[in-house]
Coordinates of C-alpha atoms in Angstrom, one line a residue:
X14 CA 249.5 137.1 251.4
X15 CA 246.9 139.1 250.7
X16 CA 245.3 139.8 246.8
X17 CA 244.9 142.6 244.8
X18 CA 242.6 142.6 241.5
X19 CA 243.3 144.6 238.7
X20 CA 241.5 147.7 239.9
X21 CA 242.2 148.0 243.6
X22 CA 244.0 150.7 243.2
X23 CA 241.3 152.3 241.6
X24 CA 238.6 151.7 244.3
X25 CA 240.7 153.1 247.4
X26 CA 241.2 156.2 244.7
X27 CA 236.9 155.9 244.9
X28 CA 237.1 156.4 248.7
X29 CA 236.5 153.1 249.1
X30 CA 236.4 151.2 252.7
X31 CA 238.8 148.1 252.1
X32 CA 238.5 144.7 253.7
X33 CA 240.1 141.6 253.7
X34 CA 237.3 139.0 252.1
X35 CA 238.5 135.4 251.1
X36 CA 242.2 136.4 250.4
X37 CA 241.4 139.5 248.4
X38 CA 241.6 143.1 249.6
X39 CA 238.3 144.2 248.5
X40 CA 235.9 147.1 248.6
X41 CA 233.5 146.8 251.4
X42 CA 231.2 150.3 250.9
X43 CA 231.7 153.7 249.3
X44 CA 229.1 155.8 250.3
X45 CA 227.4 153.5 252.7
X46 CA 225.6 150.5 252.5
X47 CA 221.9 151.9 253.0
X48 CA 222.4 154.2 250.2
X49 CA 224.4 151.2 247.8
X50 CA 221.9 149.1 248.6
X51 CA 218.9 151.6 247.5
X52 CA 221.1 152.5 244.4
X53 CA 220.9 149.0 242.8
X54 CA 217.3 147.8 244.4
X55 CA 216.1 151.1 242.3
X56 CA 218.3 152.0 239.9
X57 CA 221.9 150.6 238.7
X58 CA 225.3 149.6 240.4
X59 CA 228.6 148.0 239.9
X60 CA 230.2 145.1 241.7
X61 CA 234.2 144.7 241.1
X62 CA 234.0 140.7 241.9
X63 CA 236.7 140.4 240.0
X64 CA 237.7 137.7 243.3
X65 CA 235.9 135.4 242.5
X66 CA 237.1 132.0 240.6
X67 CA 236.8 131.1 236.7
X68 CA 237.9 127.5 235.0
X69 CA 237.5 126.3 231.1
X70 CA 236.7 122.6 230.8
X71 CA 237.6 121.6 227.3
X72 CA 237.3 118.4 225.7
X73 CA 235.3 115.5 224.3
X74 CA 234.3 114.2 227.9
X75 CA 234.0 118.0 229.6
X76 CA 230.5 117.1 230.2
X77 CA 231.0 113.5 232.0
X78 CA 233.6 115.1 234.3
X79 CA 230.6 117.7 235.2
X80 CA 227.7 115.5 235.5
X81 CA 230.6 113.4 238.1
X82 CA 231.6 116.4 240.2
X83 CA 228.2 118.2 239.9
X84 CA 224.8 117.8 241.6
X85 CA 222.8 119.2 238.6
X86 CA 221.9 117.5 235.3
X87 CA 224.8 119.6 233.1
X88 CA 223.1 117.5 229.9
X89 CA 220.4 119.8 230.1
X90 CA 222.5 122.9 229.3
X91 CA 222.6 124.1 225.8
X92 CA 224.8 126.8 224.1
X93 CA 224.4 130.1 226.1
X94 CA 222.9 128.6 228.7
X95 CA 223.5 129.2 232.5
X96 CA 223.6 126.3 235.2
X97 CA 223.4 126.9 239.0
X98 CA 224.4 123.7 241.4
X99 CA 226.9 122.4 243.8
X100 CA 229.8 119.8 244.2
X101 CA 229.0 117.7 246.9
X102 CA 232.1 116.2 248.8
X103 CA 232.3 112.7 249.7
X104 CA 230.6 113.0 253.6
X105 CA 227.3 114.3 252.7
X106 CA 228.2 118.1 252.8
X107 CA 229.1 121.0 250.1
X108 CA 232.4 121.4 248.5
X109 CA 231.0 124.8 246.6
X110 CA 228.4 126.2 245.0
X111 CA 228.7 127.2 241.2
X112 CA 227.9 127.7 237.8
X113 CA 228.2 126.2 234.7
X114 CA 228.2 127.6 231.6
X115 CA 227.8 125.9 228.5
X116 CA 230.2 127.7 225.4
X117 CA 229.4 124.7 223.4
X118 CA 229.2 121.2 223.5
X119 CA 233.0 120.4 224.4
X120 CA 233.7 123.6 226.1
X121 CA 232.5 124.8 229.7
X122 CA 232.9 127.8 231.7
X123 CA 233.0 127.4 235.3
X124 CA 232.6 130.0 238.0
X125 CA 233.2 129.7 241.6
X126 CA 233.6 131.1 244.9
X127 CA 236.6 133.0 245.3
X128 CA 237.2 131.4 248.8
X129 CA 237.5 128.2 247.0
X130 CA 239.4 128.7 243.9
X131 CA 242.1 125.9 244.8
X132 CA 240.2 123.5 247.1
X133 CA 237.7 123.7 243.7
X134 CA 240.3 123.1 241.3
X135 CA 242.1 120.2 243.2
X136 CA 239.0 118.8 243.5
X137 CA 238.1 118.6 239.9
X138 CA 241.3 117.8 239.0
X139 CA 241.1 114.5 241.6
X140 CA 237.9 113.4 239.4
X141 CA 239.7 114.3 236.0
X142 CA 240.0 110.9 234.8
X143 CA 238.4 111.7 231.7
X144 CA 241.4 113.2 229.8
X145 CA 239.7 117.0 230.0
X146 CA 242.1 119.9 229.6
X147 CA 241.4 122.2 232.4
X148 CA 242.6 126.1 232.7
X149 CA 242.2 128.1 235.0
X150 CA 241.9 131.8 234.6
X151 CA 241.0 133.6 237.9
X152 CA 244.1 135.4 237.8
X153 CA 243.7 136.6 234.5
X154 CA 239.8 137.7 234.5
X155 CA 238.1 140.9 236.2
X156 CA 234.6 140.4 236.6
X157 CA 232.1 143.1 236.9
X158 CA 228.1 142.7 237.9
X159 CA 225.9 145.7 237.3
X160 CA 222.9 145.1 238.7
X161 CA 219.6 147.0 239.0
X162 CA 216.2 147.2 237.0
X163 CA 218.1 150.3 235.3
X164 CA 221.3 148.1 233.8
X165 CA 219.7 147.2 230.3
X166 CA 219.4 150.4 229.6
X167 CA 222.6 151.8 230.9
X168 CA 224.6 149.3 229.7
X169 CA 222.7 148.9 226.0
X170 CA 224.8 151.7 224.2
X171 CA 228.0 150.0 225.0
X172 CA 227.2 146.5 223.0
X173 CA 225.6 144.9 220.2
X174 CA 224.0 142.5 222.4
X175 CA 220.5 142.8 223.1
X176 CA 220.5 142.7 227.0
X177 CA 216.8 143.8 227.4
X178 CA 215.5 140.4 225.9
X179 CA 218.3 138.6 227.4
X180 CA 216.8 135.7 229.5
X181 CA 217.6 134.7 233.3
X182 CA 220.5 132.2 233.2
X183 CA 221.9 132.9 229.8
X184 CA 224.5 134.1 228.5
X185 CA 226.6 135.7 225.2
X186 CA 229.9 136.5 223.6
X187 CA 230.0 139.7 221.6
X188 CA 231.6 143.1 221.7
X189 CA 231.5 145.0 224.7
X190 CA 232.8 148.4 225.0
X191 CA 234.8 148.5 222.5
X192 CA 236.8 145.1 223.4
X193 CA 235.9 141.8 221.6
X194 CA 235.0 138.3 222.9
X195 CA 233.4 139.7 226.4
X196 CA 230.8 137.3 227.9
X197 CA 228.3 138.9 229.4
X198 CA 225.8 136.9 231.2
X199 CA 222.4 137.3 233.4
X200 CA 222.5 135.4 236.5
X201 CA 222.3 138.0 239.0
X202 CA 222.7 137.5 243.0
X203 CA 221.3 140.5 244.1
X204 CA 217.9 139.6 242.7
X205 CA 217.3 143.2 241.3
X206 CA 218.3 142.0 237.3
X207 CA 221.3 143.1 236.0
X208 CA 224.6 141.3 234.4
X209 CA 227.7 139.9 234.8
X210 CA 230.8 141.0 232.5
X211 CA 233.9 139.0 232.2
X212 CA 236.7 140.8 230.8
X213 CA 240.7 140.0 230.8
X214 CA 242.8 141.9 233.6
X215 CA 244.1 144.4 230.8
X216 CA 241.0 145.4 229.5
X217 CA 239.1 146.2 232.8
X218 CA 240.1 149.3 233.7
X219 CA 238.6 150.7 229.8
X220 CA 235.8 148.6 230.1
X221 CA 235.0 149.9 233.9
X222 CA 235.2 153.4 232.6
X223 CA 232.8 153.1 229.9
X224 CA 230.3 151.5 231.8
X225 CA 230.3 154.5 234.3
X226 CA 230.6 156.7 231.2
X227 CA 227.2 154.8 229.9
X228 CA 225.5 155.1 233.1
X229 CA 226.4 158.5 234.5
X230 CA 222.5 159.5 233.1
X231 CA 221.4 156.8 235.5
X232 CA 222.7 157.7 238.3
X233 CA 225.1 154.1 238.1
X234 CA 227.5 154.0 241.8
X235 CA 229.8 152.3 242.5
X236 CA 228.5 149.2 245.1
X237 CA 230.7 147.3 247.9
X238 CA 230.5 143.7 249.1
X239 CA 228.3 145.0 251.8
X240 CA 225.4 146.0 249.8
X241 CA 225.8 142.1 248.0
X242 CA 225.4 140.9 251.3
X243 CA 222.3 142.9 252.3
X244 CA 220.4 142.3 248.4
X245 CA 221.2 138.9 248.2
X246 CA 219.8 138.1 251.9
X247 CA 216.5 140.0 251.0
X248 CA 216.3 137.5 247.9
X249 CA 217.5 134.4 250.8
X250 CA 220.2 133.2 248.5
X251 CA 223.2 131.4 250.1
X252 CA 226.4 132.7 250.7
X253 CA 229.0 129.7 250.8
X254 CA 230.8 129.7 254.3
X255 CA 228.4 131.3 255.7
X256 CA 224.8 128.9 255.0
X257 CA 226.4 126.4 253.2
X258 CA 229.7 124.4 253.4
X259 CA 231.9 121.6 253.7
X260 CA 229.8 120.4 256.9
X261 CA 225.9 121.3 256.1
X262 CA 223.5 119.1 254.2
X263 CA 222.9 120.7 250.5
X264 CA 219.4 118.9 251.2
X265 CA 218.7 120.2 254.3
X266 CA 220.0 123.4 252.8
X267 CA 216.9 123.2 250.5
X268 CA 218.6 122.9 247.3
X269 CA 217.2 119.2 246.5
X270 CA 216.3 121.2 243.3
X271 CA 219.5 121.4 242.0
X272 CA 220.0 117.6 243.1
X273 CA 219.2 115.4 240.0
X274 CA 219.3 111.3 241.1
X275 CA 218.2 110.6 237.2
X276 CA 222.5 110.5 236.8
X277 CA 225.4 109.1 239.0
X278 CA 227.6 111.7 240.9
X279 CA 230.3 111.8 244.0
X280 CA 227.9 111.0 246.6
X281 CA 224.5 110.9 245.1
X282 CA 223.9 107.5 246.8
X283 CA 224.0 108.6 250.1
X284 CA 222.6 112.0 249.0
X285 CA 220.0 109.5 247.5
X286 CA 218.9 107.8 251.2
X287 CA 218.7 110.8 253.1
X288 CA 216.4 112.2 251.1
X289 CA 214.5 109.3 251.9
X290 CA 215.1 109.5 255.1
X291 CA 214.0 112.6 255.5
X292 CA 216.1 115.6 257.0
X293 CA 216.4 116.3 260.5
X294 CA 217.4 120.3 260.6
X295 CA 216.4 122.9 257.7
X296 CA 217.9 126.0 256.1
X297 CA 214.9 128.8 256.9
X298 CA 214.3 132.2 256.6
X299 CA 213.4 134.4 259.7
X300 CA 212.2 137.8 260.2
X301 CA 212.6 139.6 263.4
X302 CA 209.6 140.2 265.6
X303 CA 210.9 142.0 268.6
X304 CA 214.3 144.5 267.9
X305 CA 217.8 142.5 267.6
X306 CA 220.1 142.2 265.2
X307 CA 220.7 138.2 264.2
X308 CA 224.4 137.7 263.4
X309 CA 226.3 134.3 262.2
X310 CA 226.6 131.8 264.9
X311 CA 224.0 132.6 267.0
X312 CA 221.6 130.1 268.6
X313 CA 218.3 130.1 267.8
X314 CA 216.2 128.6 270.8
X315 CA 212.3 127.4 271.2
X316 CA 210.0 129.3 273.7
X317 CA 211.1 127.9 276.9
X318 CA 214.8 128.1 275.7
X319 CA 215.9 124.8 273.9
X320 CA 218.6 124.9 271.3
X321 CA 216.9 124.2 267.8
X322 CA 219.3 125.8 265.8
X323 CA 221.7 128.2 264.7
X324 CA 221.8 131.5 262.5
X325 CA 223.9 131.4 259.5
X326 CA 223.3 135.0 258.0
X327 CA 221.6 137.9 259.5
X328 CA 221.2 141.6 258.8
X329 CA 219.1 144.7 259.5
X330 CA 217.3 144.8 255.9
X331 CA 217.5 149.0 254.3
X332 CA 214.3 148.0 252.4
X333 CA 212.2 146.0 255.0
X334 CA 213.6 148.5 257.7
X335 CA 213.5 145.1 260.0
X336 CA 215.9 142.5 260.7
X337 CA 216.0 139.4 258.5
X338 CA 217.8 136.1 258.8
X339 CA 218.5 132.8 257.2
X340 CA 219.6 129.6 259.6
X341 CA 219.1 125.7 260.1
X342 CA 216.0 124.8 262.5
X343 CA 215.1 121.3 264.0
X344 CA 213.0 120.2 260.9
X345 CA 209.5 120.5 263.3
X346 CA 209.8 124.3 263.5
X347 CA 211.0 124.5 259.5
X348 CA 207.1 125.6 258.8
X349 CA 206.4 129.0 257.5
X350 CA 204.7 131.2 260.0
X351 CA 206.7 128.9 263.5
X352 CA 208.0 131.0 266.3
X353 CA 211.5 131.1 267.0
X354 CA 213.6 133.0 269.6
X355 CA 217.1 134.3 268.6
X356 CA 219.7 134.6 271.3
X357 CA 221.2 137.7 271.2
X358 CA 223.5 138.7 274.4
X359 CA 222.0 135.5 276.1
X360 CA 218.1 136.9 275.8
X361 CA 216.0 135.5 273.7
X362 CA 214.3 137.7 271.0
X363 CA 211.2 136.6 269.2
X364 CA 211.3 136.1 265.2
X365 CA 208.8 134.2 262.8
X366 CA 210.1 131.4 260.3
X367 CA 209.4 133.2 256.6
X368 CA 209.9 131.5 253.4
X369 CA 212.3 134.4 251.3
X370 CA 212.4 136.0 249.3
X371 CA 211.6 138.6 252.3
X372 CA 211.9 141.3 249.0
X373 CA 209.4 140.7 246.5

């Protein structure tokens, strides 16, 4: 059964090009993705990503039930602040990637991929033995990211929040468009600035309309889940099921960063010993030499045509004008600047390992 949010109706009225994406029907493109994707790269855009997942972790021991499940040090959140990480499973690969964010210092705000709202929450809820009251409220929240070096300013008349000196990975509660308690945060996955506004189902619809109101001057657009896929790959940023997921190596994935050994959490001992160990294959970015088009699942190859990997995401990038590519390389060709040969229709095309972001 597939899931409506509360303004599909509203986006096929847009002209919009639906899809099915992770059990939602969901707006793909409007007016094409070049033209989406130059919209929010220099100006401003909207998202409707109202899919994805939101839970409230409330009580005195929210926080050890975090540090458990999650690979980052949650203790170093304070109020407003914005925590990015993932919940390793129990055999060394990625449950989900997610954020945390801190309301205060019993209550937690959890958002996830939409693909993994249940196998998230059952997952939690295994480690719960902490007496935390959990709640999830996916169903109930819209969630709408306007992105673009433009958003401050389009979106500053509409709240008295000061989203100019907002800073990256924080967050606030305030009114929004005429509708109290909104949280509006800056995380951003497009890479172009922007922020995220979480709203109840019933208040969307107003609050959608006022931000297009706001930003008519701007030129604002509505933006599909194609043009998030082509920004987010310039910037190299994972996409879960795609680069990262239940199999792969959050290590080899490169995000040791947001690995923290200084606490104990579900796996963190093995996690622990292969970073000792060293890893044998690496998440790297790739830009095409030769002309091809790099999709999901294809093998990447050395020059006289052994397997050393596979792509994971791929695209022809509307701002580089070339294709680009993310995928996991025997660890010797992982260096910056290593040639690598794509096989596309059983040929292999040249492309050169480049540490992203490919968009500055």
């Amino acid at each position: 059964m597939i899931k409506n949010t509360a303004l599909t109706d509203l986006h096929i009225g847009l002209g919009a090009k639906m899809v099915p994406f992770a059990g939602f029907n969901m707006p793909v493109q409007y007016s094409g993705i070049n033209d989406e994707h130059e919209t929010v790269r220099t100006g401003v855009g909207v998202f409707d990503v109202s899919h994805m997942g939101e839970f409230i972790l409330k009580g005195e021991k929210a926080l050890d039930l975090i540090q458990k499940i999650s690979s980052n040090d949650a203790s170093k959140l304070y109020d407003g602040k914005v925590q990015y990480a993932y919940i390793p499973n129990e055999t060394g690969g990625i449950v989900d990637d997610f954020l945390t964010y801190r309301i205060d210092a019993q209550t937690y705000f959890l958002v996830v991929n939409a693909s993994n709202i249940e196998k998230d929450w059952n997952w939690i809820s295994k480690y719960n033995t902490y007496g935390v009251e959990m709640k999830d409220i996916s169903d109930k929240t819209s969630l709408f990211a306007v992105q673009g070096p433009k958003a401050a300013e389009a979106l500053q008349s509409l709240t008295n929040i000061e989203l100019a000196a907002m800073e990256y990975y924080t967050f606030q509660k305030g009114v929004f468009a005429g509708v109290d308690n909104v949280l509006v945060s800056a995380t951003g996955y497009t890479g172009a600035g922007g922020f995220e506004i979480y709203v109840a189902n019933e208040d969307a619809r107003k609050v959608w309309d006022a931000i297009f109101e706001a930003g008519a001057p701007f030129g604002i657009k509505p933006i599909g889940l194609g043009a998030r896929d082509t920004l987010r790959l310039e910037m190299g940023f994972c996409l879960y099921g795609n680069d990262i997921d239940d199999n792969t190596s959050p290590l080899a994935a490169g995000l040791g960063w947001v690995t923290k050994f200084t606490k104990d959490f579900v796996n963190s001992d093995h996690l622990k010993a292969e970073k000792e160990r060293g890893v044998s294959q690496k998440l790297v970015g790739f830009e095409m030499v030769d002309r091809g088009i790099p999709r999901h699942d294809y093998e990447i190859v050395d020059a006289t045509g052994n397997k050393i990997g596979r792509v994971t995401s791929g695209t022809q990038s509307p701002t580089l004008k070339k294709s680009i590519g993310l995928g996991y390389v025997d660890s010797a060709f992982a260096k910056d600047g290593s040639e690598i040969f794509i096989s596309i229709r059983n040929q292999p095309v040249k492309a050169v390992v480049k540490k992203p972001p490919f968009v500055k």
